[in-house]
Amino acid sequence: MADTRKNVLEVKNLHTCFFMDDGVVKSVDGVDFTLKEGSTLGIVGESGSGKSVTSLSIMGLLTGTTGKVTEGEILLDGKDIAHISNEEKRRLRGGQISMIFQEPMTSLNPVMKIGKQLTECILQHEKISKKEAWQKAEDMLRKTGVPRVERMMNEYPFQLSGGQRQRVMIAMALVCRPRILIADEPTTALDVTIQAQILDLMNNLKKEIGTSILFITHDLGVVAEVCDEVAVMYCGRVVEKADVYSLFENPSHPYTRGLLGSIPKLGEEADELEVIPGNVPNPKYMPKGCKFAPRCSMATEKCQEEEPGFFDLGGGHTCRCWLCEKGGGEK
Amino acid sequence: MENVLVKVEDLKLYYPVAGKRIGTKEYVKAVDGVSFEIMEGEVFGIVGESGCGKSTLGRAVCKLEKPTAGKIVLDGEDISGYNDKQMRSVRKKVQMIFQDPYASLNPRMSVFDIIAEPLVIHKLTKTKEETEARVLDLLRKVGLDDYHANRYPHEFSGGQRQRIGIARALAVEPKLIIADEPVSALDVSIQAQVLNLLNQLKNEFNLTYIFVAHDLSVVEHISDRVGVMYLGNFVEVGDKKSLYANPLHPYTKALLSAVPVPDPTAKKDRVILEGNIPSALNPPTGCKFHTRCPNCMECCKTEAPKRYQVSENHYVYCHLYDDKIKS
């Protein structure tokens, strides 16, 4: 079955580097992926894998840091957005692309009332009166299922609970009906019961508004629940890409398998968890060949020397590992 | 595994806060009358959402927080009335592993000094050479190398720091280790390493753990028995297998169904709880869960449920399991 949905976002060969006093750190090192209209793409990886920097690059939020997109393209509906002026970027943010952050308390303005924060974004992007904007904000907030909306519009963030704050963040991100929503670990700081509420809400709003979601997380359980497609990142690169069913059914990269093995699963008895030995390498001293080779139990000499490219496993499932060269291999 | 190592009876811990009027006081009931027993060699897991009092309970057992009321018997010794000085000798039997490996190690002490400190305080080694041998031995036990001894905490990754914290806890050869969210700050691959290490050390040193965590799958993996907490009380306590296979309390059911499963084909009937956990300053009357409970009955609003035994080693605090009400 050919997928005829349009590509909303295409990231091609993205490189993002941080220029530090003592050298250059390549945080994102040649990342490619596409996000289709109305679907959810999950980006999974551990800390330091470059998943958050990828999202900041797409949002154009690296100005003011030492980071810079050095190579590659980010296409939104076919138009490049990586190399445009700050003024143009600002018009996109909040309108076309918006973002939900991990820590809802630190990403809301603590001295601004909820209503003001919500309408601020609408007034930036749409030519409507303050009153209409207020009404629109209220409607959006109601959709996220918070109680006593009218009163909350006049409250400050500290008066809300963590789950409510995350709902406000979601309302703020979706109020202008963006093409793309980037959710960077939106539920990591929340309890499981609240996490379930928020994931449910995001799924419903995605259907209602037709936004495509880029979902960044380290939790494979959450990925299985909300994503259509998944890209697994390690050390600034995508190592495996597949739709969610084939990824969990047939994880092909040793890193993906290691990740899946190291989470304890409910209702499964195991004396010992599978372990990926060692730590993520220091970005200043990256291994020469495959970045995962030093921690990989199946690494050969070839892995130490030469970095693998992507091998096609069929059905859109690709994997960056020499082991896939023969088994299932290139077609 | 027959000896009772820890026995806690009706433990209460209230934090005083300033009341609405000047001069008055109100109390946050963090732990509100909890009783349990832990056998030697057992791993007792405590789960719950943030604010349910699970960490406070863990800290209260080793008296890092002073309990308001209740009795704690540790290894046959009633420690409830002990002052700080008397507690010092008890701390040779109980040690803690903390959540944040970045905040729980003194940044100005070398790893050697950190691990040697409990040995020096409790005068467990006589000579310098003995101390050194012991510290290096502990480092190897937790999977670090000799050359790590002279480094400082900032030179280590999160997983390695947690290993240092574990070595420090092991230094006094305790019987009981209270681990407060020891893996929640770590990446999954590192989390698995630390969980395996804890399991391995338990068998090697015949340890007993109280394992406090919010992650239900982690708790299931490591524990023998699990207690589910809500607003300062247990709602269900049982053998791991029985509790996870057959959760009885509506809260446990909701909690378990909310855990995302890493399998996209698994379709679940999800119980999504409405609203948030109420404030511990002003908890609901009767059963504290009744405001969010899908099975709430009239009696739940007024009367706190008793403990009902459902099977051997599986207890639930819920009116639904009262025979009188059921019929």
XYZ file of C-alpha atoms in Angstrom:
658
model
C 0.000 0.000 0.000
C 1.644 3.189 -1.130
C 1.438 6.083 1.235
C 0.038 9.032 -0.673
C 0.093 11.477 2.185
C 2.113 14.617 1.629
C 5.388 15.223 3.399
C 4.921 18.138 5.744
C 8.439 18.247 7.055
C 11.568 16.913 5.425
C 14.898 16.979 7.178
C 17.795 16.211 4.882
C 21.347 15.562 5.990
C 21.075 17.924 8.955
C 24.291 18.793 10.764
C 24.240 20.927 13.887
C 27.471 21.806 15.627
C 28.286 23.630 18.829
C 31.401 25.742 18.652
C 32.982 25.578 22.077
C 36.192 27.161 23.297
C 37.958 23.827 23.234
C 36.650 22.427 20.001
C 33.604 21.664 17.925
C 30.918 19.277 19.154
C 28.802 17.705 16.443
C 25.501 17.161 18.187
C 23.515 16.283 15.097
C 25.546 14.540 12.446
C 23.656 13.899 9.248
C 20.049 13.281 10.219
C 17.361 12.512 7.642
C 13.678 11.955 8.206
C 10.314 12.942 6.847
C 7.099 13.657 8.668
C 3.914 12.870 6.770
C 0.746 14.879 6.998
C -1.397 13.923 9.972
C 1.014 11.357 11.347
C 3.219 11.139 14.404
C 6.928 10.523 14.103
C 8.743 9.471 17.257
C 12.386 10.265 17.795
C 13.841 8.018 20.476
C 17.210 8.124 22.095
C 19.042 8.483 25.364
C 20.420 11.728 26.716
C 23.138 13.059 24.461
C 21.797 11.407 21.340
C 20.984 14.758 19.744
C 17.213 14.402 19.693
C 16.497 17.702 21.431
C 19.083 19.592 19.385
C 17.380 18.283 16.246
C 14.101 19.785 17.400
C 15.721 23.085 18.338
C 17.318 23.215 14.885
C 13.926 22.762 13.250
C 12.412 25.465 15.415
C 15.349 27.760 14.687
C 15.928 28.243 18.391
C 19.688 27.941 18.318
C 20.355 31.640 17.880
C 21.947 32.974 21.004
C 23.803 29.744 21.691
C 27.094 28.608 20.227
C 25.176 26.135 18.099
C 24.597 26.450 14.382
C 23.109 24.414 11.572
C 26.179 23.876 9.432
C 24.848 21.685 6.676
C 21.646 20.224 5.339
C 18.104 21.311 4.669
C 14.907 21.521 6.676
C 11.934 21.716 4.352
C 8.497 22.751 5.551
C 5.978 22.030 2.800
C 8.892 22.004 0.363
C 10.334 25.377 1.459
C 13.660 25.580 3.209
C 13.448 27.017 6.722
C 16.984 26.364 7.935
C 18.543 29.304 6.164
C 16.025 32.120 6.467
C 16.201 35.349 8.461
C 15.252 35.508 12.125
C 12.285 37.665 11.209
C 10.931 34.987 8.876
C 11.603 32.295 11.455
C 9.610 34.223 13.987
C 6.611 34.266 11.678
C 6.767 30.477 11.436
C 7.156 29.769 15.116
C 3.853 29.485 16.900
C 1.990 29.796 13.605
C 3.295 26.989 11.385
C 5.464 25.069 13.831
C 5.064 25.072 17.546
C 6.610 23.254 20.413
C 5.762 21.753 23.795
C 8.598 21.497 26.250
C 9.409 18.991 28.927
C 9.142 21.156 32.010
C 5.850 23.047 31.889
C 6.725 25.207 34.889
C 9.921 26.648 33.473
C 8.516 27.158 29.995
C 5.530 29.253 31.010
C 6.090 32.856 31.992
C 5.612 32.914 35.792
C 4.547 36.571 35.979
C 2.018 36.556 33.147
C -1.567 35.384 33.437
C -2.562 32.304 31.470
C -5.025 34.234 29.289
C -2.424 36.817 28.337
C 0.121 34.129 27.435
C -2.379 32.338 25.243
C -3.616 35.424 23.388
C -0.095 36.775 22.890
C 0.602 34.044 20.383
C -2.682 34.514 18.504
C -2.204 38.276 18.186
C 1.278 37.715 16.770
C -0.001 35.584 13.942
C -3.549 36.599 13.202
C -5.179 39.934 12.496
C -8.061 39.773 14.948
C -9.153 41.874 17.876
C -8.046 41.220 21.420
C -11.542 40.195 22.349
C -11.781 37.621 19.565
C -8.339 36.304 20.477
C -9.420 35.937 24.101
C -12.486 33.986 23.000
C -10.371 31.771 20.776
C -7.898 31.090 23.589
C -10.733 30.184 25.926
C -12.189 27.727 23.408
C -8.829 26.079 22.896
C -8.210 25.784 26.624
C -11.637 24.211 27.041
C -10.737 21.607 24.414
C -7.781 20.496 26.524
C -10.200 19.526 29.259
C -9.168 21.791 32.099
C -11.840 22.654 34.660
C -13.156 26.212 35.268
C -11.636 27.728 32.125
C -12.875 31.287 32.696
C -11.159 31.515 36.045
C -7.981 29.872 34.880
C -7.518 32.485 32.160
C -6.937 34.977 34.959
C -4.605 32.814 37.007
C -0.833 32.524 37.107
C 1.092 29.329 36.269
C 2.060 28.674 39.906
C -1.608 28.229 40.771
C -1.911 25.207 38.472
C -0.812 21.607 38.883
C 1.780 19.988 36.624
C -0.808 18.306 34.438
C -2.826 21.512 34.092
C 0.290 23.462 33.142
C 1.080 20.924 30.441
C -2.487 21.305 29.149
C -1.997 25.070 28.997
C 1.238 24.488 27.055
C -0.626 22.258 24.621
C -3.396 24.823 24.207
C -0.814 27.503 23.548
C 0.993 25.362 21.000
C -2.154 24.421 19.109
C -4.144 27.633 19.277
C -2.934 28.795 15.847
C -3.534 25.374 14.301
C 0.090 24.765 13.333
C 1.171 22.368 10.585
C 3.655 20.713 12.905
C 3.787 20.256 16.638
C 7.134 19.339 18.152
C 6.669 17.687 21.523
C 9.960 17.394 23.405
C 9.441 14.866 26.202
C 6.027 16.339 27.018
C 5.128 13.773 29.660
C 8.468 12.954 31.273
C 7.882 15.214 34.262
C 4.373 13.868 34.885
C 2.956 10.934 36.831
C 1.722 7.917 34.889
C -1.973 8.594 35.386
C -1.515 12.215 34.262
C 0.727 11.042 31.420
C -2.088 8.808 30.198
C -4.469 11.792 30.243
C -2.052 14.001 28.283
C -1.234 11.363 25.641
C -4.916 10.756 25.147
C -5.521 14.479 24.750
C -2.703 14.893 22.220
C -4.046 12.043 20.126
C -7.545 13.517 20.087
C -6.390 17.022 19.240
C -4.140 15.693 16.482
C -7.167 14.161 14.799
C -9.318 17.218 15.336
C -6.849 19.852 14.161
C -4.921 17.735 11.653
C -1.514 18.646 13.011
C 1.455 16.369 12.406
C 3.471 15.603 15.506
C 7.179 15.144 15.989
C 7.361 13.310 19.301
C 10.691 13.309 21.073
C 11.063 10.906 23.956
C 13.292 8.352 25.621
C 10.394 6.126 26.633
C 9.746 3.287 24.199
C 6.454 2.543 25.924
C 5.156 6.002 25.055
C 6.417 5.572 21.476
C 4.485 2.334 21.068
C 1.393 4.132 22.201
C 1.367 7.346 20.200
C 3.661 7.092 17.184
C 3.077 5.884 13.642
C 6.714 5.944 12.671
C 9.893 5.869 14.709
C 13.476 7.018 14.243
C 16.005 5.771 16.790
C 18.922 8.132 17.381
C 22.349 7.427 18.792
C 25.237 9.904 18.987
C 23.718 12.441 16.635
C 22.608 9.991 13.982
C 19.516 8.090 13.120
C 20.448 4.403 13.403
C 17.119 2.807 12.598
C 13.902 4.009 10.989
C 10.674 2.069 10.607
C 6.962 2.191 11.159
C 6.088 1.457 14.742
C 4.880 -2.105 14.156
C 7.945 -3.350 12.296
C 10.275 -1.625 14.726
C 8.886 -3.429 17.760
C 8.372 -6.680 15.896
C 11.728 -6.770 14.219
C 14.212 -4.402 15.884
C 17.306 -4.699 13.710
C 19.963 -2.421 15.097
C 21.773 -3.846 18.146
C 21.193 -0.525 19.917
C 17.437 -0.676 19.394
C 17.428 -4.269 20.610
C 19.503 -3.278 23.624
C 17.121 -0.461 24.477
C 14.117 -2.748 24.243
C 15.859 -5.387 26.336
C 16.845 -3.006 29.089
C 13.334 -1.906 30.019
C 11.570 -4.129 32.526
C 8.188 -5.078 31.116
C 5.016 -5.374 33.122
C 3.945 -8.939 33.709
C 7.195 -10.448 32.551
C 9.428 -12.374 34.878
C 13.150 -11.920 34.319
C 16.033 -12.403 36.708
C 18.358 -10.153 34.858
C 17.794 -7.371 32.380
C 19.704 -7.249 29.144
C 22.269 -4.555 29.359
C 24.084 -2.277 26.954
C 27.532 -2.107 28.520
C 29.388 1.157 28.952
C 28.250 4.719 28.413
C 27.460 7.037 25.534
C 30.864 8.183 24.199
C 32.068 11.715 24.839
C 31.139 13.800 21.773
C 34.661 15.169 21.618
C 36.150 11.707 21.225
C 33.801 9.893 18.876
C 34.813 6.426 17.747
C 35.997 6.200 14.173
C 33.747 3.553 12.628
C 30.213 2.797 13.733
C 29.495 5.027 16.736
C 27.896 2.154 18.596
C 30.728 -0.348 17.977
C 32.473 0.073 21.376
C 29.253 -0.932 23.202
C 28.035 -3.484 20.670
C 28.320 -7.185 21.473
C 28.271 -8.108 17.801
C 30.870 -5.633 16.575
C 33.415 -6.877 14.058
C 36.612 -5.291 12.794
C 34.716 -3.747 9.952
C 32.495 -1.903 12.452
C 35.550 -0.385 14.157
C 36.957 0.857 10.886
C 34.126 1.876 8.645
C 30.811 3.491 9.336
C 27.810 1.692 7.844
C 25.249 3.408 5.673
C 21.538 2.643 5.655
C 20.401 -0.795 4.540
C 16.877 -1.279 3.356
C 14.980 -4.066 5.101
C 11.813 -3.590 3.068
C 8.590 -1.744 3.817
C 10.377 1.482 4.667
C 12.376 -0.164 7.442
C 15.991 0.979 7.236
C 18.883 0.297 9.550
C 22.403 1.645 9.799
C 24.292 -1.516 10.726
C 26.692 -3.817 8.883
C 24.771 -6.825 10.177
C 21.843 -5.878 7.961
C 24.035 -5.889 4.878
C 23.532 -9.597 4.229
C 20.573 -10.705 6.301
C 17.486 -9.109 4.825
C 20.011 -6.937 2.963
C 19.792 -4.437 0.188
C 17.299 -5.174 -2.470
C 13.716 -15.548 55.004
C 11.642 -16.181 58.100
C 12.921 -13.436 60.374
C 11.081 -10.152 60.455
C 13.701 -7.476 59.888
C 11.524 -4.376 59.903
C 8.203 -3.936 61.602
C 6.391 -0.654 61.272
C 3.204 -0.008 63.209
C 0.812 2.861 62.599
C 3.565 5.195 61.478
C 2.540 8.814 61.084
C 4.550 11.730 59.836
C 2.953 15.151 59.733
C 4.714 18.279 58.549
C 3.505 21.439 60.299
C 2.832 24.399 58.018
C 1.557 27.865 58.823
C -2.236 27.971 58.909
C -4.548 30.440 57.250
C -4.610 32.641 60.334
C -1.472 33.928 61.988
C -0.371 31.712 64.847
C -2.378 28.685 63.794
C -0.889 25.530 62.418
C -2.041 23.006 59.886
C -0.515 19.664 59.101
C 0.466 18.028 55.839
C -0.229 14.377 56.488
C 2.573 12.901 54.400
C 2.365 9.480 56.036
C -0.889 8.782 57.792
C -0.887 5.564 59.782
C 1.067 2.972 57.837
C 1.860 -0.538 59.083
C 3.938 -3.195 57.392
C 6.527 -5.884 57.986
C 9.546 -6.827 55.944
C 11.226 -10.206 56.133
C 14.961 -10.643 55.999
C 16.251 -10.987 52.455
C 13.105 -9.560 50.942
C 12.706 -6.668 48.526
C 9.723 -4.530 49.441
C 8.700 -2.109 46.727
C 6.725 1.047 47.447
C 5.018 2.682 44.451
C 2.789 5.680 44.055
C 2.493 8.993 42.286
C 4.358 12.102 43.345
C 3.081 13.464 46.624
C 1.752 10.160 47.915
C 4.334 10.027 50.701
C 6.434 7.143 49.454
C 9.777 8.911 49.853
C 8.810 10.299 53.241
C 7.898 6.816 54.390
C 11.293 5.499 53.247
C 13.106 8.292 55.045
C 10.989 7.882 58.169
C 11.931 4.208 58.512
C 15.581 5.134 59.016
C 14.535 8.259 60.905
C 15.989 10.790 58.514
C 12.630 12.431 59.078
C 11.273 12.339 62.613
C 8.003 10.416 62.724
C 5.113 12.097 64.524
C 3.783 8.845 65.964
C 4.080 5.125 65.526
C 6.533 2.359 66.187
C 9.527 1.188 64.163
C 11.194 -2.061 65.146
C 14.388 -2.829 63.329
C 16.058 -6.199 63.765
C 14.288 -6.692 67.103
C 15.245 -3.233 68.373
C 12.570 -0.588 68.909
C 14.139 2.538 67.459
C 11.099 4.822 67.590
C 12.276 6.642 70.700
C 15.943 6.882 69.787
C 17.681 10.238 69.660
C 20.282 11.172 67.059
C 23.151 9.788 69.075
C 21.479 6.438 69.595
C 20.546 6.335 65.910
C 24.205 6.419 64.973
C 24.747 2.791 65.946
C 21.549 1.815 64.150
C 22.834 3.357 60.926
C 25.364 0.543 60.688
C 22.363 -1.638 59.909
C 20.410 0.726 57.665
C 21.766 2.714 54.782
C 20.180 4.788 52.081
C 20.675 5.244 48.356
C 19.314 8.538 47.096
C 17.570 9.567 43.939
C 19.767 12.255 42.540
C 23.331 11.037 42.099
C 24.361 14.614 41.303
C 23.208 16.052 44.608
C 23.961 13.208 47.006
C 27.743 13.128 46.636
C 29.890 15.863 48.137
C 31.550 17.544 45.143
C 34.639 18.487 47.140
C 35.447 14.987 48.353
C 37.271 12.401 46.277
C 35.549 9.087 45.660
C 37.972 7.464 48.071
C 37.005 9.868 50.873
C 33.309 9.477 50.131
C 33.427 5.705 50.495
C 35.899 5.760 53.386
C 33.837 8.215 55.441
C 31.341 5.683 56.833
C 34.217 3.325 57.659
C 35.963 6.067 59.621
C 32.826 7.289 61.377
C 31.850 3.829 62.549
C 35.486 2.871 63.246
C 35.206 -0.252 61.135
C 38.815 -0.312 60.016
C 41.851 0.036 62.226
C 44.692 1.000 59.937
C 45.021 3.168 56.863
C 46.005 0.158 54.804
C 42.890 -1.667 55.864
C 40.685 1.271 54.911
C 42.328 1.504 51.541
C 41.930 -2.188 50.824
C 38.281 -2.052 51.842
C 37.481 0.986 49.677
C 39.120 -0.519 46.608
C 37.286 -3.764 47.228
C 33.968 -1.899 47.383
C 34.751 -0.003 44.192
C 35.336 -3.254 42.347
C 32.158 -4.751 43.805
C 30.064 -2.013 42.205
C 31.826 -2.270 38.871
C 34.279 0.619 39.083
C 38.064 0.507 38.870
C 40.846 1.235 41.339
C 41.966 4.326 39.464
C 38.550 5.903 39.996
C 39.291 6.303 43.714
C 41.212 9.555 43.367
C 38.717 11.284 41.118
C 35.945 13.645 42.060
C 32.198 13.170 41.505
C 31.972 15.661 38.623
C 34.209 13.416 36.554
C 31.607 10.659 36.497
C 28.445 10.004 34.546
C 25.074 9.596 36.285
C 25.223 5.806 36.314
C 28.749 5.780 37.698
C 27.793 8.250 40.415
C 24.928 6.032 41.442
C 27.447 3.189 41.719
C 29.556 5.338 44.058
C 26.452 5.989 46.162
C 25.816 2.254 46.318
C 29.422 1.556 47.361
C 29.088 4.133 50.132
C 25.908 2.479 51.372
C 27.553 -0.945 51.339
C 30.640 0.187 53.242
C 29.176 -0.458 56.695
C 27.784 -3.866 55.681
C 24.184 -2.937 56.385
C 21.310 -5.371 56.655
C 18.743 -3.060 55.159
C 19.143 -0.636 52.281
C 16.483 1.949 51.600
C 16.687 2.950 47.955
C 14.715 6.096 47.163
C 14.129 6.222 43.380
C 17.676 5.021 42.712
C 17.278 4.707 38.952
C 14.741 7.348 37.979
C 17.387 9.927 37.033
C 19.177 7.499 34.699
C 18.813 6.587 31.031
C 17.163 3.239 30.342
C 20.327 1.402 29.326
C 22.124 2.655 32.452
C 19.042 1.989 34.571
C 19.206 -1.683 33.570
C 22.870 -1.844 34.583
C 22.142 -0.416 38.031
C 19.101 -2.660 38.584
C 21.168 -5.723 37.735
C 23.896 -4.540 40.092
C 21.404 -4.079 42.950
C 20.062 -7.574 42.378
C 23.503 -9.090 42.283
C 24.608 -7.316 45.479
C 21.449 -8.424 47.242
C 22.321 -12.055 46.657
C 25.971 -11.595 47.467
C 25.515 -9.762 50.761
C 22.127 -11.123 51.744
C 20.605 -7.654 51.790
C 17.058 -6.519 52.337
C 15.773 -3.594 50.286
C 13.010 -1.089 50.638
C 12.725 0.063 47.045
C 10.815 3.302 46.560
C 9.945 4.225 42.968
C 7.220 5.654 40.781
C 7.920 3.350 37.828
C 5.660 0.315 38.155
C 7.624 -1.890 35.771
C 10.893 -1.236 37.597
C 9.287 -2.040 40.930
C 7.799 -5.213 39.538
C 11.165 -6.268 38.217
C 13.070 -5.915 41.459
C 10.558 -6.525 44.262
C 9.205 -9.591 46.014
C 6.343 -7.733 47.630
C 4.807 -4.414 46.624
C 2.826 -1.762 48.475
C 0.833 0.815 46.522
C 0.506 4.176 48.263
C -2.045 6.926 47.810
C -2.071 10.114 49.889
C -0.112 8.765 52.821
C -1.693 5.323 53.115
C -1.274 1.966 51.533
C -4.244 1.031 49.352
C -2.992 -2.415 48.453
C -0.122 -4.590 49.619
C 0.660 -7.961 48.160
C 3.040 -10.434 46.629
C 4.374 -9.057 43.388
C 2.878 -11.783 41.254
C -0.531 -11.660 42.808
C -0.690 -7.853 42.845
C 0.355 -7.347 39.227
C -1.650 -10.234 37.818
C -4.729 -9.498 39.832
C -4.853 -5.872 41.018
C -7.807 -5.348 43.338
C -7.969 -1.723 44.360
C -9.445 0.618 41.710
C -6.401 2.863 42.097
C -3.955 0.024 41.446
C -5.986 -0.975 38.404
C -5.913 2.561 37.016
C -2.226 2.940 37.746
C -1.338 -0.307 36.002
C -3.478 0.439 32.984
C -1.825 3.846 32.584
C 1.663 2.408 32.134
C 2.664 2.622 28.468
C 3.615 -0.822 27.164
C 6.424 -1.073 24.618
C 4.304 -3.084 22.196
C 2.200 -1.242 19.618
C -0.066 -4.244 19.036
C -1.195 -4.411 22.659
C -4.692 -2.964 22.881
C -5.672 -2.051 26.357
C -8.800 -1.092 28.139
C -7.524 1.967 29.754
C -8.926 3.352 32.964
C -8.148 7.043 32.735
C -8.442 8.718 36.101
C -10.022 12.116 36.232
C -8.347 15.011 37.950
C -5.323 15.215 40.171
C -4.166 13.813 43.463
C -5.848 15.931 46.213
C -3.787 18.025 48.604
C -2.355 16.172 51.593
C -3.112 19.272 53.646
C -6.797 18.661 53.372
C -7.317 15.063 52.294
C -10.823 13.810 51.422
C -12.808 12.171 54.181
C -13.538 8.469 54.246
C -11.530 6.626 51.641
C -9.002 9.172 50.349
C -9.372 7.890 46.813
C -13.140 8.340 46.603
C -12.931 11.673 44.724
C -11.304 9.965 41.726
C -12.629 6.436 42.112
C -14.737 4.982 39.270
C -16.447 2.602 41.723
C -17.211 5.118 44.461
C -20.093 4.158 46.780
C -21.909 6.150 49.482
C -19.983 4.570 52.345
C -16.630 5.454 50.731
C -17.276 9.143 51.330
C -17.613 8.857 55.074
C -15.867 5.760 56.273
C -12.194 4.876 55.844
C -11.891 1.313 54.586
C -10.355 -1.376 56.759
C -7.757 -3.843 55.618
C -9.227 -6.863 53.873
C -7.247 -9.992 53.233
C -8.069 -11.405 49.835
C -5.568 -14.202 49.584
C -2.465 -15.198 51.459
C -0.142 -12.201 51.421
C -2.470 -9.951 49.464
C -4.295 -7.179 51.294
C -6.482 -4.378 50.025
C -7.951 -1.305 51.705
C -11.243 -0.911 49.888
C -14.939 -1.212 50.762
C -15.569 -3.221 47.606
C -14.032 -6.226 49.322
C -16.187 -6.035 52.432
C -18.496 -9.075 52.410
C -21.329 -7.172 54.068
C -21.325 -4.392 51.503
C -20.861 -6.800 48.621
C -24.008 -8.741 49.486
